[in-house]
Coordinates of C-alpha atoms in Angstrom, one line a residue:
M263 CA -32.7 -103.3 98.9
L264 CA -29.3 -104.8 99.3
R265 CA -28.9 -108.0 97.0
S266 CA -27.1 -110.8 98.7
R267 CA -24.8 -113.5 97.4
L268 CA -25.9 -117.1 97.8
V269 CA -24.3 -118.3 100.9
V270 CA -25.3 -121.4 102.8
I271 CA -24.2 -120.7 106.3
V272 CA -24.4 -117.3 108.0
A273 CA -23.9 -115.8 111.3
A274 CA -24.4 -113.4 114.1
T275 CA -22.8 -110.0 114.6
S276 CA -21.3 -107.5 116.9
V277 CA -20.8 -103.8 117.5
L278 CA -19.3 -102.9 120.8
A279 CA -21.9 -101.5 123.2
A280 CA -20.2 -98.3 123.1
C281 CA -20.8 -98.0 119.4
Q282 CA -24.5 -98.8 119.8
A283 CA -25.9 -95.4 119.2
S284 CA -29.7 -95.7 119.7
T285 CA -32.2 -96.8 122.3
D286 CA -33.1 -99.8 120.1
D287 CA -29.5 -100.8 119.8
S288 CA -29.2 -101.0 123.5
K289 CA -32.0 -103.5 124.0
S290 CA -30.0 -106.7 123.6
G291 CA -31.2 -110.0 124.7
S292 CA -28.4 -110.3 127.3
R293 CA -28.7 -113.0 129.8
G294 CA -26.8 -110.9 132.3
G295 CA -23.6 -111.4 134.3
T296 CA -20.5 -113.3 133.2
P297 CA -21.0 -115.3 130.1
T298 CA -22.1 -118.9 131.2
A299 CA -22.7 -122.0 129.0
I300 CA -26.4 -122.6 128.4
A301 CA -27.6 -125.6 130.3
P302 CA -28.1 -128.6 127.9
A303 CA -31.8 -128.7 128.7
E304 CA -32.1 -125.1 127.4
V305 CA -30.3 -125.6 124.2
P306 CA -32.9 -125.7 121.4
S307 CA -33.1 -129.1 119.6
N308 CA -33.0 -127.3 116.2
V309 CA -29.6 -125.6 116.2
S310 CA -28.2 -128.4 114.0
T311 CA -24.5 -128.6 113.4
L312 CA -23.9 -125.9 116.0
T313 CA -25.4 -128.0 119.0
P314 CA -22.9 -127.9 121.9
Y315 CA -21.5 -131.1 123.2
P316 CA -23.9 -133.0 125.4
A317 CA -21.5 -133.8 128.2
P318 CA -22.4 -136.9 130.4
T319 CA -23.3 -136.1 134.0
K320 CA -21.3 -139.1 135.0
T321 CA -18.9 -141.5 133.5
T322 CA -20.8 -144.4 132.0
E323 CA -18.4 -147.4 131.5
P324 CA -19.9 -150.9 131.5
K325 CA -17.9 -153.4 133.5
A326 CA -15.6 -155.5 131.4
P327 CA -15.8 -159.3 131.5
D328 CA -13.8 -160.8 134.3
G329 CA -10.0 -160.8 133.8
F330 CA -10.0 -158.2 130.9
K331 CA -7.9 -155.1 131.4
P332 CA -7.6 -152.0 129.1
V333 CA -4.5 -151.9 127.1
F334 CA -5.2 -149.3 124.3
A335 CA -7.6 -146.6 123.5
E336 CA -8.3 -144.5 120.4
N337 CA -11.0 -142.1 119.0
V338 CA -11.9 -139.7 116.3
A339 CA -13.6 -136.4 117.5
R340 CA -15.1 -133.4 116.0
H341 CA -13.7 -130.0 116.9
G342 CA -15.4 -128.1 119.7
A343 CA -17.9 -125.4 119.6
R344 CA -16.9 -122.5 117.3
S345 CA -17.8 -119.2 115.8
L346 CA -19.4 -119.1 112.4
T347 CA -16.8 -120.0 109.6
D348 CA -17.5 -116.8 107.5
G349 CA -18.6 -113.3 108.4
D350 CA -19.8 -112.2 104.9
L351 CA -23.5 -113.4 105.2
L352 CA -23.5 -112.1 108.8
D353 CA -22.5 -108.7 107.6
E354 CA -25.2 -108.7 105.0
T355 CA -27.7 -109.9 107.6
I356 CA -27.0 -106.9 109.8
A357 CA -27.0 -104.5 106.8
L358 CA -30.5 -105.7 106.0
W359 CA -31.5 -105.1 109.6
D360 CA -30.0 -101.6 109.4
E361 CA -32.1 -100.8 106.3
A362 CA -35.3 -102.1 108.0
K363 CA -34.5 -99.9 111.1
Q364 CA -34.1 -96.9 108.8
A365 CA -37.4 -97.7 107.2
G366 CA -39.2 -98.0 110.5
A367 CA -39.9 -101.6 109.8
L368 CA -38.8 -103.5 112.8
T369 CA -41.2 -105.8 114.8
S370 CA -40.6 -106.1 118.7
A371 CA -38.4 -109.2 118.0
G372 CA -36.7 -107.2 115.2
K373 CA -35.7 -104.5 117.6
R374 CA -33.6 -106.8 119.6
F375 CA -32.1 -108.7 116.6
G376 CA -29.7 -106.2 115.5
P377 CA -28.0 -105.5 118.8
D378 CA -27.8 -109.2 119.6
A379 CA -26.4 -110.1 116.1
R380 CA -23.8 -107.2 116.5
A381 CA -22.9 -108.4 119.9
L382 CA -22.3 -112.1 118.6
R383 CA -20.3 -110.6 115.6
S384 CA -18.1 -108.7 118.0
A385 CA -17.5 -111.9 120.0
M386 CA -16.7 -113.9 116.8
K387 CA -14.3 -111.4 115.5
K388 CA -12.5 -111.6 118.9
V389 CA -12.1 -115.4 118.9
G390 CA -11.8 -115.4 114.9
F391 CA -14.3 -116.7 112.4
G392 CA -14.1 -120.5 112.2
N393 CA -12.1 -120.8 115.5
L394 CA -13.0 -122.5 118.7
S395 CA -15.0 -120.5 121.1
T396 CA -14.3 -120.5 124.9
L397 CA -17.0 -123.3 125.3
G398 CA -15.2 -125.3 122.5
K399 CA -12.0 -125.1 124.4
E400 CA -13.7 -126.1 127.6
E401 CA -15.5 -129.0 126.0
H402 CA -12.3 -130.7 124.9
Q403 CA -10.3 -130.1 128.0
A404 CA -13.2 -131.6 130.0
I405 CA -13.3 -134.6 127.6
G406 CA -9.6 -135.1 128.0
A407 CA -9.7 -134.9 131.8
R408 CA -12.6 -137.4 131.8
E409 CA -10.6 -139.8 129.6
G410 CA -7.6 -139.5 131.9
K411 CA -9.6 -140.5 134.9
R412 CA -11.6 -143.2 133.2
L413 CA -8.4 -145.0 131.9
S414 CA -6.1 -144.0 134.9
A415 CA -4.7 -147.5 135.2
L416 CA -4.0 -147.8 131.5
F417 CA -2.2 -144.4 131.5
K418 CA -0.2 -145.0 134.6
Q419 CA 1.1 -148.2 133.4
A420 CA 1.8 -146.6 130.0
A421 CA 3.9 -143.8 131.8
A422 CA 5.9 -146.6 133.6
D423 CA 6.5 -148.6 130.5
G424 CA 7.5 -145.5 128.3
E425 CA 4.4 -145.9 126.0
K426 CA 3.3 -142.5 124.4
V427 CA -0.1 -141.0 123.3
D428 CA -0.2 -139.9 119.8
I429 CA -2.4 -137.0 118.6
F430 CA -3.5 -136.3 115.1
D431 CA -5.6 -133.4 113.5
S432 CA -6.9 -132.4 110.1
G433 CA -4.6 -129.3 109.8
Q434 CA -7.4 -126.9 110.2
G435 CA -7.1 -124.4 113.1
R436 CA -10.2 -125.5 115.0
A437 CA -9.2 -129.1 114.8
E438 CA -5.6 -128.4 115.9
A439 CA -7.0 -126.3 118.8
S440 CA -9.2 -129.1 119.9
A441 CA -6.3 -131.5 119.9
E442 CA -4.4 -129.0 122.1
N443 CA -7.1 -128.6 124.5
F444 CA -7.9 -132.3 124.8
S445 CA -4.1 -132.8 125.6
I446 CA -4.4 -130.1 128.2
G447 CA -7.3 -131.8 129.9
L448 CA -5.6 -135.3 129.6
R449 CA -2.3 -134.1 131.0
S450 CA -4.0 -132.2 134.0
V451 CA -5.0 -135.6 135.5
Q452 CA -2.1 -137.6 134.0
P453 CA 0.9 -135.4 134.3
D454 CA 3.4 -138.2 133.9
L455 CA 2.0 -139.3 130.6
D456 CA 4.1 -138.7 127.5
I457 CA 1.7 -137.0 125.0
E458 CA 3.2 -136.4 121.6
P459 CA 2.8 -133.0 119.9
P460 CA -0.1 -133.1 117.3
E461 CA 0.6 -134.0 113.9
S462 CA -1.7 -133.1 110.9
D463 CA -3.1 -135.8 108.5
E464 CA -5.3 -134.2 106.1
K465 CA -5.7 -137.3 103.9
M466 CA -7.4 -139.2 106.8
L467 CA -9.0 -136.5 108.9
K468 CA -10.3 -134.3 106.0
F469 CA -10.9 -137.0 103.5
D470 CA -13.9 -135.1 102.1
N471 CA -11.3 -132.7 100.5
E472 CA -8.8 -135.4 99.6
D473 CA -10.8 -138.3 98.1
R474 CA -11.7 -137.3 94.6
Q475 CA -14.2 -139.9 94.0
Y476 CA -16.1 -138.7 97.1
E477 CA -15.8 -135.0 95.9
K478 CA -17.5 -136.1 92.8
F479 CA -20.3 -137.8 94.7
L480 CA -20.8 -134.7 96.8
E481 CA -20.9 -132.5 93.7
D482 CA -23.5 -134.3 91.7
G483 CA -24.2 -137.8 93.3
P484 CA -27.6 -139.5 93.4
W485 CA -28.1 -138.0 96.8
T486 CA -29.1 -134.6 95.3
A487 CA -32.6 -135.8 94.0
P488 CA -34.0 -137.1 97.4
Y489 CA -32.4 -134.1 99.2
N490 CA -34.5 -131.9 96.9
E491 CA -37.5 -133.8 98.1
V492 CA -36.6 -132.9 101.7
R493 CA -36.5 -129.4 100.8
K494 CA -39.9 -129.5 99.2
L495 CA -41.3 -131.4 102.3
S496 CA -39.8 -128.9 104.6
G497 CA -41.8 -125.9 103.5
I498 CA -38.4 -124.0 103.6
D499 CA -39.6 -121.2 101.4
Q500 CA -42.6 -120.3 103.7
A501 CA -40.4 -120.9 106.7
A502 CA -38.0 -118.2 105.3
V503 CA -40.9 -115.7 104.9
D504 CA -42.1 -116.4 108.4
A505 CA -38.5 -115.9 109.9
L506 CA -38.3 -112.5 108.0
K507 CA -41.8 -111.5 109.2
H508 CA -40.8 -112.3 112.7
L509 CA -38.3 -109.5 112.5
Y510 CA -39.6 -107.1 109.9
K511 CA -43.0 -105.8 108.9
P512 CA -44.8 -107.4 105.9
D513 CA -44.3 -104.6 103.4
F514 CA -40.7 -104.6 104.1
V515 CA -40.4 -108.4 103.7
A516 CA -42.3 -108.2 100.4
G517 CA -39.6 -106.1 99.0
I518 CA -36.6 -108.5 100.0
D519 CA -34.6 -110.1 97.2
D520 CA -33.7 -113.6 97.9
P521 CA -35.7 -114.2 101.0
L522 CA -34.3 -117.7 101.6
N523 CA -30.7 -116.6 101.8
R524 CA -31.7 -113.6 104.0
A525 CA -33.5 -116.2 106.3
N526 CA -30.4 -118.3 106.3
G527 CA -28.6 -115.4 107.8
I528 CA -31.2 -115.2 110.7
F529 CA -30.8 -119.0 111.2
D530 CA -27.2 -118.7 111.6
V531 CA -27.6 -116.0 114.2
Y532 CA -30.2 -118.1 116.0
R533 CA -28.1 -121.2 116.0
S534 CA -24.8 -119.8 116.9
G535 CA -25.9 -118.4 120.3
P536 CA -25.3 -121.5 122.3
A537 CA -21.9 -122.3 120.9
M538 CA -20.8 -118.7 121.8
S539 CA -22.5 -118.6 125.1
R540 CA -19.2 -118.4 127.2
D541 CA -18.1 -115.4 125.1
V542 CA -21.1 -113.2 124.8
N543 CA -24.3 -112.8 126.9
V544 CA -26.9 -113.1 124.1
D545 CA -29.9 -115.3 124.1
T546 CA -30.7 -116.0 120.5
R547 CA -33.7 -118.2 121.1
P548 CA -36.4 -115.5 120.6
L549 CA -34.9 -114.5 117.4
M550 CA -36.5 -117.0 115.1
P551 CA -39.9 -118.8 115.3
K552 CA -39.4 -122.4 116.4
K553 CA -41.3 -123.8 113.5
A554 CA -39.2 -121.9 111.0
A555 CA -36.0 -123.0 112.8
D556 CA -37.3 -126.6 112.7
A557 CA -37.7 -126.5 108.9
F558 CA -34.1 -125.2 108.5
A559 CA -32.8 -127.8 110.8
Y560 CA -34.7 -130.5 108.9
V561 CA -33.2 -129.4 105.7
D562 CA -29.7 -129.6 107.3
D563 CA -30.5 -133.1 108.6
G564 CA -31.7 -134.1 105.1
R565 CA -28.4 -132.8 103.5
Y566 CA -26.2 -134.7 105.9
F567 CA -28.5 -137.8 105.8
Y568 CA -28.2 -138.2 102.1
S569 CA -24.7 -136.8 101.3
R570 CA -22.6 -137.9 104.4
G571 CA -24.9 -140.1 106.4
P572 CA -26.8 -143.4 106.0
G573 CA -28.0 -142.2 102.6
L574 CA -29.8 -144.4 100.1
D575 CA -30.4 -148.2 100.7
G576 CA -28.0 -150.1 98.5
D577 CA -25.7 -147.1 97.9
D578 CA -22.7 -146.6 100.2
G579 CA -21.5 -143.5 98.3
S580 CA -22.4 -141.2 101.3
Y581 CA -20.1 -142.9 103.7
Q582 CA -17.6 -145.2 101.9
A583 CA -14.9 -142.5 101.9
A584 CA -14.7 -143.1 105.7
Q585 CA -13.1 -146.5 105.1
I586 CA -9.7 -144.8 105.4
L587 CA -10.5 -143.9 108.8
L588 CA -11.9 -147.3 109.8
D589 CA -8.9 -149.1 108.5
D590 CA -6.6 -146.8 110.5
F591 CA -8.5 -147.7 113.7
F592 CA -7.6 -151.5 113.1
T593 CA -4.1 -150.6 112.0
V594 CA -3.1 -148.7 115.1
I595 CA -4.5 -151.5 117.2
D596 CA -2.4 -154.0 115.3
D597 CA 0.6 -151.7 115.7
H598 CA 0.1 -151.6 119.5
L599 CA -0.4 -155.3 119.9
K600 CA 2.5 -156.2 117.7
G601 CA 4.9 -153.6 118.9
R602 CA 5.2 -151.9 115.5
G603 CA 6.0 -148.2 114.8
S604 CA 8.7 -145.8 115.8
H605 CA 7.5 -145.9 119.4
L606 CA 5.1 -147.9 121.6
H607 CA 1.8 -146.0 122.0
A608 CA -0.9 -146.4 124.6
A609 CA -3.5 -144.4 122.8
V610 CA -4.3 -142.5 119.6
Y611 CA -6.6 -139.5 119.3
R612 CA -7.8 -137.9 116.3
F613 CA -9.5 -134.5 115.6
A614 CA -11.5 -133.8 112.6
H615 CA -14.9 -132.3 111.5
A616 CA -18.6 -133.1 111.1
E617 CA -17.8 -134.0 107.4
E618 CA -15.7 -136.9 108.7
I619 CA -17.5 -138.0 111.9
T620 CA -20.9 -138.3 110.2
P621 CA -19.8 -140.8 107.4
F622 CA -17.6 -142.7 109.9
A623 CA -20.7 -143.0 112.2
A624 CA -22.7 -144.4 109.3
L625 CA -20.0 -146.7 108.1
I626 CA -19.7 -148.4 111.4
G627 CA -23.4 -148.5 111.9
L628 CA -23.9 -146.4 115.1
P629 CA -27.5 -146.2 116.4
G630 CA -29.1 -143.1 114.8
A631 CA -26.8 -143.3 111.7
D632 CA -27.6 -146.9 110.7
E633 CA -30.8 -146.6 108.8
P634 CA -30.6 -145.8 105.0
A635 CA -33.7 -144.4 103.3
T636 CA -35.8 -147.1 101.7
P637 CA -36.6 -146.9 97.9
G638 CA -39.4 -144.3 97.3
E639 CA -39.4 -143.0 100.9
T640 CA -38.1 -139.7 101.6
Y641 CA -36.2 -139.2 104.9
T642 CA -38.2 -137.3 107.5
H643 CA -38.0 -136.8 111.3
D644 CA -40.9 -139.3 111.6
N645 CA -39.5 -142.3 109.8
N646 CA -35.8 -142.1 110.7
D647 CA -33.9 -141.4 114.0
F648 CA -31.0 -139.6 112.2
R649 CA -30.3 -136.1 113.5
I650 CA -27.0 -134.3 112.9
S651 CA -27.3 -132.7 116.3
R652 CA -27.3 -136.1 118.0
V653 CA -24.8 -138.0 115.8
T654 CA -22.3 -135.2 115.4
P655 CA -22.6 -132.3 117.8
L656 CA -19.8 -130.1 118.4
S657 CA -16.9 -132.0 120.1
A658 CA -18.7 -135.4 119.1
N659 CA -16.4 -138.4 119.5
I660 CA -16.4 -142.1 118.7
E661 CA -14.0 -144.1 121.0
W662 CA -12.7 -147.6 121.1
T663 CA -11.0 -149.1 124.1
V664 CA -9.1 -152.4 123.6
W665 CA -9.2 -154.9 126.5
A666 CA -6.9 -158.0 126.9
K667 CA -7.2 -161.2 128.7
G668 CA -4.2 -163.4 127.7
D669 CA -4.3 -163.6 123.9
T670 CA -8.0 -162.6 123.8
H671 CA -8.8 -159.0 122.8
I672 CA -12.1 -157.4 123.0
V673 CA -13.2 -153.9 122.0
S674 CA -15.7 -151.6 123.8
I675 CA -17.1 -148.6 121.8
R676 CA -18.5 -145.3 123.0
H677 CA -20.3 -142.6 121.2
N678 CA -20.2 -139.2 122.9
E679 CA -18.7 -140.8 126.1
R680 CA -21.7 -143.3 126.2
P681 CA -21.4 -147.0 125.6
T682 CA -23.0 -148.1 122.2
T683 CA -23.5 -151.0 119.9
V684 CA -22.4 -150.9 116.3
G685 CA -23.1 -152.6 113.0
R686 CA -26.3 -154.7 112.7
D687 CA -24.2 -157.8 111.9
C688 CA -21.8 -157.5 114.7
K689 CA -22.2 -160.0 117.5
A690 CA -21.4 -158.8 121.0
Y691 CA -18.8 -160.8 123.1
Q692 CA -20.5 -163.4 125.2
G693 CA -22.4 -162.0 128.2
T694 CA -22.0 -158.3 127.1
E695 CA -23.9 -155.8 124.9
T696 CA -21.3 -153.3 124.0
F697 CA -18.0 -155.4 123.8
Y698 CA -16.8 -157.2 120.6
E699 CA -14.1 -159.6 120.0
L700 CA -11.4 -157.9 117.8
G701 CA -11.6 -160.4 115.0
E702 CA -15.4 -160.3 114.9
L703 CA -15.3 -156.5 114.9
R704 CA -12.8 -156.5 111.9
T705 CA -14.9 -158.8 109.9
C706 CA -18.4 -157.4 110.7
L707 CA -17.4 -153.8 110.0
G708 CA -15.5 -154.7 106.9
A709 CA -12.0 -153.5 107.5
T710 CA -9.9 -153.6 104.4
G711 CA -6.5 -152.7 105.8

């Protein structure tokens, strides 16, 4: 029995159809025809951080109060749909399947797992591990195009006035590619707009690697104890065995070393299917029992909740590092309104990662990311609305639009292109629900810049 290294996240696999030598290997879970994105209604709710972007079916923009016009826009967004970041555990997962096949220990679901995993691996190698999939590129191109249409008047005026659009990314390839594809989409509907080449800002857009205090918190902060309670409540060890028995016969499963890590590999194959759906025709939904996948997704939710989300009541260590990002949101607004900087800009767009979007959402109190765990109560899906798949799916974005009427400025906020409220203590502008006076927003969110 092959022994595996402890790896948290795993993947799918691929061997070209021409290399699939047996009858079993030819029975893949192909959806047939040209690779097509899985419809949002068909995406499982338990694919966690690899949930594709839930694009709105129509632009949802509440009417601004009379007399207000948009003068500036900015956002922070997660990179788009991607392949798995690493192929090592994926390789080990396929190797285990090969061993089970040799032993005649495959179940009916197990017989399709290997070919499907190999097909996924082949597609991931083609796009590159950790890189945007075709769907990820399309997500951000579409978001950019919708942004160009939504703020058409703002951008046409910006082009006439010589104002530019600034683009920043974390310096990692998938964030850079997301920025580039967003720019393609925006330019497709605003061809006269001057969009600056993307610049990298790791300090702001990869702050989980740049803030030493936060790194320490992630390594051994107080979040680890309640997170371990989540793991106990999840029944993750039994879920791992159930996932393995779904693919392999009981005697074979009984001899597997480190079943939890092996099941992590299965979960990564399962959850990577939707994000890769435009690159390979594989339906991964039958490859893992729903109850087992739910347990793994709950553990993921618990980890993000305590380490990067709302966290523990009275302890802001899980999200305070996002202050650098919040302060920049106000700084660039001030730069625009006061005409500061090397050039005038009409918008600023930033591209980062789940590790930045999640704490930022918690810091500003977005619905679904605003309820910390009360003392003595462990986070569950029953007592808290936080789900990483809703707060920070692939291509997740949080956008502010500044509106002006004379010297009065108000800000509307959208989460994944849908209007939202923020911060429990923030008071909406008179007669509105999702617009805030700029000074009120600065105070209630606790800007320090």
